[in-house]
CSV table of C-alpha atoms in Angstrom, one decimal:
chain,number,residue,atom,x,y,z
A,1030,MET,CA,-0.1,-0.1,0.4
A,1031,ARG,CA,1.3,3.5,-1.1
A,1032,ILE,CA,0.3,6.9,0.4
A,1033,ILE,CA,-1.5,9.5,-2.3
A,1034,SER,CA,-2.4,12.2,0.4
A,1035,GLU,CA,-3.1,12.7,3.7
A,1036,ASN,CA,-4.8,15.9,4.8
A,1037,ARG,CA,-5.6,16.8,8.3
A,1038,CYS,CA,-9.7,17.3,8.1
A,1039,PHE,CA,-12.1,18.3,11.1
A,1040,GLU,CA,-9.4,17.3,13.5
A,1041,GLY,CA,-8.7,13.6,12.1
A,1042,VAL,CA,-7.3,12.4,8.6
A,1043,GLN,CA,-8.5,12.3,5.2
A,1044,GLY,CA,-5.8,9.9,3.2
A,1045,VAL,CA,-6.1,8.5,0.0
A,1046,TYR,CA,-4.1,5.1,-0.6
A,1047,ALA,CA,-3.7,2.9,-3.7
A,1048,HIS,CA,-2.3,-0.9,-3.8
A,1049,ASP,CA,-2.3,-3.8,-5.8
A,1050,ALA,CA,-5.5,-5.6,-6.1
A,1051,LYS,CA,-5.7,-9.2,-6.1
A,1052,ALA,CA,-9.1,-9.7,-7.0
A,1053,THR,CA,-8.9,-7.0,-9.6
A,1054,GLY,CA,-5.4,-7.6,-11.2
A,1055,THR,CA,-4.8,-3.8,-10.8
A,1056,GLU,CA,-3.5,-1.0,-8.9
A,1057,MET,CA,-6.9,0.1,-6.8
A,1058,THR,CA,-7.0,3.6,-5.0
A,1059,PHE,CA,-9.6,4.6,-2.0
A,1060,GLY,CA,-10.4,7.4,0.5
A,1061,LEU,CA,-10.3,6.6,4.0
A,1062,PHE,CA,-11.0,9.6,6.5
A,1063,LEU,CA,-10.3,8.8,10.4
A,1064,PRO,CA,-11.4,10.7,12.8
A,1065,GLU,CA,-9.5,12.3,16.0
A,1066,GLU,CA,-10.4,9.4,18.2
A,1067,ALA,CA,-8.7,6.6,15.8
A,1068,GLU,CA,-5.3,8.1,17.0
A,1069,ASP,CA,-6.6,6.4,20.5
A,1070,GLY,CA,-7.4,2.8,19.6
A,1071,PRO,CA,-10.2,1.5,16.6
A,1072,VAL,CA,-13.4,3.1,15.7
A,1073,PRO,CA,-16.5,2.4,13.7
A,1074,LEU,CA,-16.2,2.7,10.1
A,1075,LEU,CA,-19.0,3.2,7.8
A,1076,TRP,CA,-18.0,2.7,3.4
A,1077,TYR,CA,-19.8,4.8,1.3
A,1078,LEU,CA,-20.1,3.1,-2.2
A,1079,SER,CA,-20.2,5.9,-4.9
A,1080,GLY,CA,-22.8,5.5,-8.4
A,1081,LEU,CA,-21.6,5.3,-12.0
A,1082,THR,CA,-18.7,7.5,-13.6
A,1083,CYS,CA,-17.7,8.2,-9.9
A,1084,THR,CA,-14.0,7.5,-8.8
A,1085,HIS,CA,-12.9,7.4,-5.3
A,1086,GLU,CA,-12.7,11.1,-5.2
A,1087,ASN,CA,-16.3,12.2,-5.8
A,1088,ALA,CA,-18.1,11.6,-2.6
A,1089,MET,CA,-15.3,12.0,-1.0
A,1090,THR,CA,-15.2,15.7,-2.2
A,1091,LYS,CA,-18.4,16.4,-2.9
A,1092,ALA,CA,-20.3,14.8,-0.2
A,1093,GLY,CA,-19.7,17.1,2.8
A,1094,ALA,CA,-19.6,13.6,5.1
A,1095,GLN,CA,-16.4,14.1,7.1
A,1096,ALA,CA,-17.7,16.8,9.1
A,1097,TRP,CA,-20.5,14.4,10.2
A,1098,ALA,CA,-18.3,11.7,10.2
A,1099,ALA,CA,-15.7,13.6,12.9
A,1100,GLU,CA,-18.5,14.5,15.0
A,1101,HIS,CA,-19.5,11.3,15.9
A,1102,GLY,CA,-16.2,9.7,16.2
A,1103,VAL,CA,-16.8,7.5,12.9
A,1104,GLY,CA,-14.6,6.6,9.6
A,1105,LEU,CA,-15.3,7.0,6.3
A,1106,VAL,CA,-13.8,4.9,3.4
A,1107,PHE,CA,-14.4,5.3,-0.4
A,1108,PRO,CA,-13.9,2.9,-2.7
A,1109,ASP,CA,-13.4,3.1,-6.5
A,1110,THR,CA,-16.4,1.8,-8.5
A,1111,SER,CA,-14.3,0.0,-11.1
A,1112,PRO,CA,-10.5,-1.5,-11.7
A,1113,ARG,CA,-8.7,1.1,-14.6
A,1114,GLY,CA,-5.8,1.4,-16.2
A,1115,GLU,CA,-3.9,0.1,-19.2
A,1116,GLY,CA,-5.5,-3.4,-20.0
A,1117,VAL,CA,-8.3,-3.2,-18.4
A,1118,ALA,CA,-12.1,-3.8,-20.4
A,1119,ASN,CA,-14.0,-0.4,-21.1
A,1120,ASP,CA,-17.1,0.2,-23.3
A,1121,GLU,CA,-17.9,3.4,-24.7
A,1122,ALA,CA,-20.8,4.3,-23.1
A,1123,TYR,CA,-20.4,6.1,-19.7
A,1124,ASP,CA,-22.7,2.8,-17.7
A,1125,LEU,CA,-20.5,0.3,-18.7
A,1126,GLY,CA,-16.9,-0.8,-17.9
A,1127,GLN,CA,-14.0,1.8,-16.2
A,1128,GLY,CA,-16.3,3.8,-13.7
A,1129,ALA,CA,-19.3,1.1,-13.5
A,1130,GLY,CA,-18.5,-2.3,-12.0
A,1131,PHE,CA,-22.3,-2.4,-10.1
A,1132,TYR,CA,-20.3,-4.3,-7.5
A,1133,VAL,CA,-20.7,-7.9,-8.9
A,1134,ASN,CA,-18.2,-10.4,-10.1
A,1135,ALA,CA,-18.4,-10.7,-13.6
A,1136,THR,CA,-18.1,-14.0,-15.2
A,1137,GLN,CA,-18.2,-13.4,-19.0
A,1138,ASP,CA,-15.5,-12.0,-21.3
A,1139,PRO,CA,-13.8,-9.5,-21.7
A,1140,TRP,CA,-14.8,-8.6,-17.9
A,1141,ALA,CA,-14.2,-11.5,-16.1
A,1142,LYS,CA,-10.8,-10.9,-15.6
A,1143,HIS,CA,-10.4,-8.1,-14.0
A,1144,PHE,CA,-14.2,-6.8,-12.9
A,1145,ARG,CA,-14.7,-8.6,-9.6
A,1146,MET,CA,-15.7,-5.7,-7.6
A,1147,TRP,CA,-17.4,-7.8,-5.1
A,1148,ASP,CA,-14.5,-9.7,-4.0
A,1149,TYR,CA,-12.8,-6.7,-3.4
A,1150,VAL,CA,-15.3,-4.6,-1.5
A,1151,ALA,CA,-16.6,-7.8,0.4
A,1152,GLU,CA,-13.3,-9.4,1.0
A,1153,GLU,CA,-10.2,-7.7,0.1
A,1154,LEU,CA,-10.8,-4.3,1.0
A,1155,PRO,CA,-12.0,-5.0,4.3
A,1156,ALA,CA,-8.6,-7.3,5.1
A,1157,LEU,CA,-6.6,-4.2,3.9
A,1158,LEU,CA,-8.2,-1.7,6.3
A,1159,LEU,CA,-8.3,-3.8,9.1
A,1160,SER,CA,-4.8,-4.6,8.7
A,1161,GLU,CA,-3.6,-1.3,8.5
A,1162,PHE,CA,-5.6,1.2,10.3
A,1163,ALA,CA,-7.2,1.7,13.7
A,1164,ILE,CA,-10.8,0.0,12.8
A,1165,ASP,CA,-13.1,-1.8,14.6
A,1166,PRO,CA,-14.5,-4.7,12.9
A,1167,ASP,CA,-17.2,-5.3,14.6
A,1168,ARG,CA,-18.9,-1.9,14.2
A,1169,GLN,CA,-19.0,-1.3,10.8
A,1170,SER,CA,-22.5,-0.1,8.3
A,1171,ILE,CA,-22.4,0.8,4.7
A,1172,THR,CA,-24.2,3.3,2.7
A,1173,GLY,CA,-23.9,4.6,-0.8
A,1174,HIS,CA,-25.5,7.1,-4.0
A,1175,SER,CA,-27.4,5.2,-7.2
A,1176,MET,CA,-25.0,2.2,-8.3
A,1177,GLY,CA,-23.7,2.7,-4.9
A,1178,GLY,CA,-27.1,2.4,-3.3
A,1179,HIS,CA,-27.5,-0.4,-4.9
A,1180,GLY,CA,-23.7,-2.5,-3.9
A,1181,ALA,CA,-24.3,-1.3,-0.4
A,1182,LEU,CA,-28.1,-2.6,0.0
A,1183,THR,CA,-27.0,-5.8,-1.7
A,1184,LEU,CA,-24.0,-6.4,0.1
A,1185,ALA,CA,-26.0,-5.8,3.5
A,1186,MET,CA,-28.2,-8.0,2.6
A,1187,ARG,CA,-25.8,-10.7,1.2
A,1188,LEU,CA,-23.6,-10.1,4.2
A,1189,PRO,CA,-25.6,-11.0,7.1
A,1190,GLY,CA,-24.0,-9.9,10.7
A,1191,ARG,CA,-20.9,-7.9,9.0
A,1192,PHE,CA,-23.5,-4.0,9.0
A,1193,ARG,CA,-24.9,-2.8,11.8
A,1194,SER,CA,-27.1,-0.7,9.6
A,1195,VAL,CA,-27.7,0.1,6.0
A,1196,SER,CA,-28.7,3.4,4.2
A,1197,ALA,CA,-28.9,4.4,0.4
A,1198,PHE,CA,-29.6,7.6,-1.6
A,1199,ALA,CA,-31.2,7.3,-5.1
A,1200,PRO,CA,-30.5,3.5,-5.3
A,1201,ILE,CA,-30.6,1.3,-8.2
A,1202,ALA,CA,-33.6,-0.8,-6.9
A,1203,GLN,CA,-34.3,-3.2,-8.9
A,1204,PRO,CA,-31.9,-3.9,-11.3
A,1205,THR,CA,-33.3,-7.2,-12.9
A,1206,GLN,CA,-36.1,-4.7,-14.7
A,1207,SER,CA,-34.5,-1.7,-15.5
A,1208,ASP,CA,-32.0,-0.9,-18.1
A,1209,TRP,CA,-29.8,0.2,-15.6
A,1210,GLY,CA,-29.5,-2.8,-14.7
A,1211,ARG,CA,-30.3,-5.2,-17.1
A,1212,LYS,CA,-27.9,-4.3,-19.7
A,1213,GLN,CA,-24.6,-4.5,-17.5
A,1214,LEU,CA,-25.7,-7.6,-15.3
A,1215,GLY,CA,-26.0,-9.3,-18.9
A,1216,ALA,CA,-22.7,-8.3,-19.6
A,1217,TYR,CA,-21.2,-9.2,-16.7
A,1218,LEU,CA,-22.9,-12.3,-15.7
A,1219,GLY,CA,-24.4,-13.8,-19.0
A,1220,THR,CA,-28.0,-14.3,-20.2
A,1221,ASP,CA,-29.0,-16.8,-17.3
A,1222,GLU,CA,-31.4,-14.0,-15.6
A,1223,ALA,CA,-31.5,-16.4,-12.3
A,1224,ALA,CA,-27.7,-15.4,-12.1
A,1225,TRP,CA,-28.9,-11.7,-11.4
A,1226,LEU,CA,-31.4,-11.8,-8.6
A,1227,ASP,CA,-28.3,-11.7,-5.7
A,1228,HIS,CA,-27.8,-8.1,-7.4
A,1229,ASP,CA,-31.3,-7.0,-7.2
A,1230,SER,CA,-31.8,-5.2,-3.9
A,1231,THR,CA,-35.9,-5.7,-4.1
A,1232,HIS,CA,-35.5,-9.4,-4.6
A,1233,LEU,CA,-33.3,-9.7,-1.8
A,1234,MET,CA,-35.2,-7.2,0.4
A,1235,THR,CA,-38.2,-10.0,-0.3
A,1236,GLU,CA,-36.2,-13.3,0.2
A,1237,LEU,CA,-33.7,-12.1,2.6
A,1238,GLY,CA,-34.4,-8.7,4.1
A,1239,PHE,CA,-31.6,-7.0,6.6
A,1240,ASP,CA,-30.8,-7.9,10.3
A,1241,GLY,CA,-30.9,-4.3,11.5
A,1242,PRO,CA,-32.5,-0.7,10.4
A,1243,VAL,CA,-32.5,0.5,6.7
A,1244,LEU,CA,-32.9,4.1,5.8
A,1245,VAL,CA,-33.4,5.2,2.2
A,1246,ASP,CA,-34.0,8.8,0.7
A,1247,GLN,CA,-34.9,9.2,-3.0
A,1248,GLY,CA,-35.1,12.4,-4.7
A,1249,ALA,CA,-39.2,12.8,-5.5
A,1250,SER,CA,-37.3,15.1,-8.8
A,1251,ASP,CA,-34.5,12.6,-9.6
A,1252,GLN,CA,-34.3,12.7,-13.2
A,1253,PHE,CA,-33.9,8.8,-13.4
A,1254,LEU,CA,-36.8,7.9,-11.5
A,1255,ASP,CA,-38.2,5.2,-14.5
A,1256,LEU,CA,-34.6,3.5,-14.0
A,1257,LEU,CA,-34.1,3.5,-10.5
A,1258,ARG,CA,-37.5,2.1,-9.7
A,1259,PRO,CA,-37.9,3.1,-6.1
A,1260,GLU,CA,-41.5,2.0,-5.8
A,1261,ALA,CA,-40.2,-2.0,-6.0
A,1262,LEU,CA,-38.1,-1.3,-2.9
A,1263,ALA,CA,-40.0,0.3,-0.9
A,1264,GLY,CA,-42.8,-2.2,-1.7
A,1265,ALA,CA,-40.8,-5.4,-0.7
A,1266,MET,CA,-39.6,-3.4,2.7
A,1267,MET,CA,-43.4,-2.6,3.4
A,1268,ALA,CA,-44.7,-6.6,2.5
A,1269,ARG,CA,-41.7,-7.7,4.7
A,1270,ARG,CA,-42.2,-5.5,7.2
A,1271,GLN,CA,-38.7,-4.5,7.1
A,1272,GLU,CA,-37.5,-2.1,10.0
A,1273,GLY,CA,-36.7,0.8,8.7
A,1274,THR,CA,-37.5,4.4,7.2
A,1275,PHE,CA,-38.0,5.1,3.0
A,1276,ARG,CA,-38.4,8.7,2.3
A,1277,MET,CA,-39.2,10.6,-0.7
A,1278,GLN,CA,-37.6,14.1,-0.9
A,1279,LYS,CA,-39.8,16.7,-2.4
A,1280,GLY,CA,-38.0,18.8,-5.0
A,1281,TYR,CA,-34.8,17.1,-5.0
A,1282,ASP,CA,-32.9,15.3,-7.7
A,1283,HIS,CA,-30.0,12.8,-8.4
A,1284,SER,CA,-27.6,15.5,-7.6
A,1285,TYR,CA,-24.7,15.1,-5.2
A,1286,PHE,CA,-26.5,18.2,-3.7
A,1287,PHE,CA,-29.3,16.2,-3.1
A,1288,VAL,CA,-27.0,13.6,-1.1
A,1289,GLN,CA,-25.6,16.5,0.7
A,1290,SER,CA,-28.5,17.7,2.1
A,1291,PHE,CA,-29.4,14.6,4.0
A,1292,MET,CA,-25.6,13.3,4.5
A,1293,ALA,CA,-26.1,14.4,7.9
A,1294,ASP,CA,-29.2,12.5,8.3
A,1295,HIS,CA,-27.2,9.1,7.6
A,1296,LEU,CA,-24.4,9.4,9.4
A,1297,ALA,CA,-26.4,10.2,12.5
A,1298,PHE,CA,-28.4,7.2,11.6
A,1299,HIS,CA,-25.3,5.1,11.4
A,1300,ALA,CA,-23.7,6.3,14.3
A,1301,GLU,CA,-26.8,5.5,16.5
A,1302,ALA,CA,-26.3,1.6,15.2
A,1303,LEU,CA,-22.7,1.8,15.5
A,1304,TRP,CA,-22.2,3.0,19.0
A,1305,LYS,CA,-24.7,0.8,20.6
């Protein structure tokens, strides 16, 4: 692991680091904010998964999360959204290839060689963080925006006991029934749609649910509502009687202005679960 940068931030440290990842076979970069409390011992950790076209940097610089994380004594990790670099498969479209890993392990060419983002986020990066930084392995939660909201929800439900809480901003809620999902899952996982279901949060909510509290915020003026299908996830939460809250926020769109506006709520929500 190498240090790209470390900056003082709200009495803690905002770092950017790179390492050679076995899961992807590439160098991967991530951001990590550690609050002042990490100087004295392990702190809880909130994962933030970003959306289409993003890198580790978008949420790190636009979400306004560090101030609230510092207030609650919680660390924040910002992984990249895909493998990158020379020799890594890509596509001319913004919603496939580099920047659009969808948090799956690809099985189809040309993606299978490097696009193993599930293994990277679920296994390799957590192991690295726990070995190198002052993080409490038993106090982790997860959130994300858009494609990252999809990733946060699917990881939380498929890894029971890993995360104490999960939240999402405008998640891609039913990718098996949306053009933001069918295209990518078909490319990465093949034509057998049964293989896609492990990456559909509405299906997972119906079948598994989450063993903790859930918070979902969706902008009511989001320009991508038809692709996100939030009503499917809300219905599945209601049908399951899932512990949680689903909020439609009047006038908000899909941008980071929306994310910023409710970040304080999400940090407080996760801090309550993390510090129990």
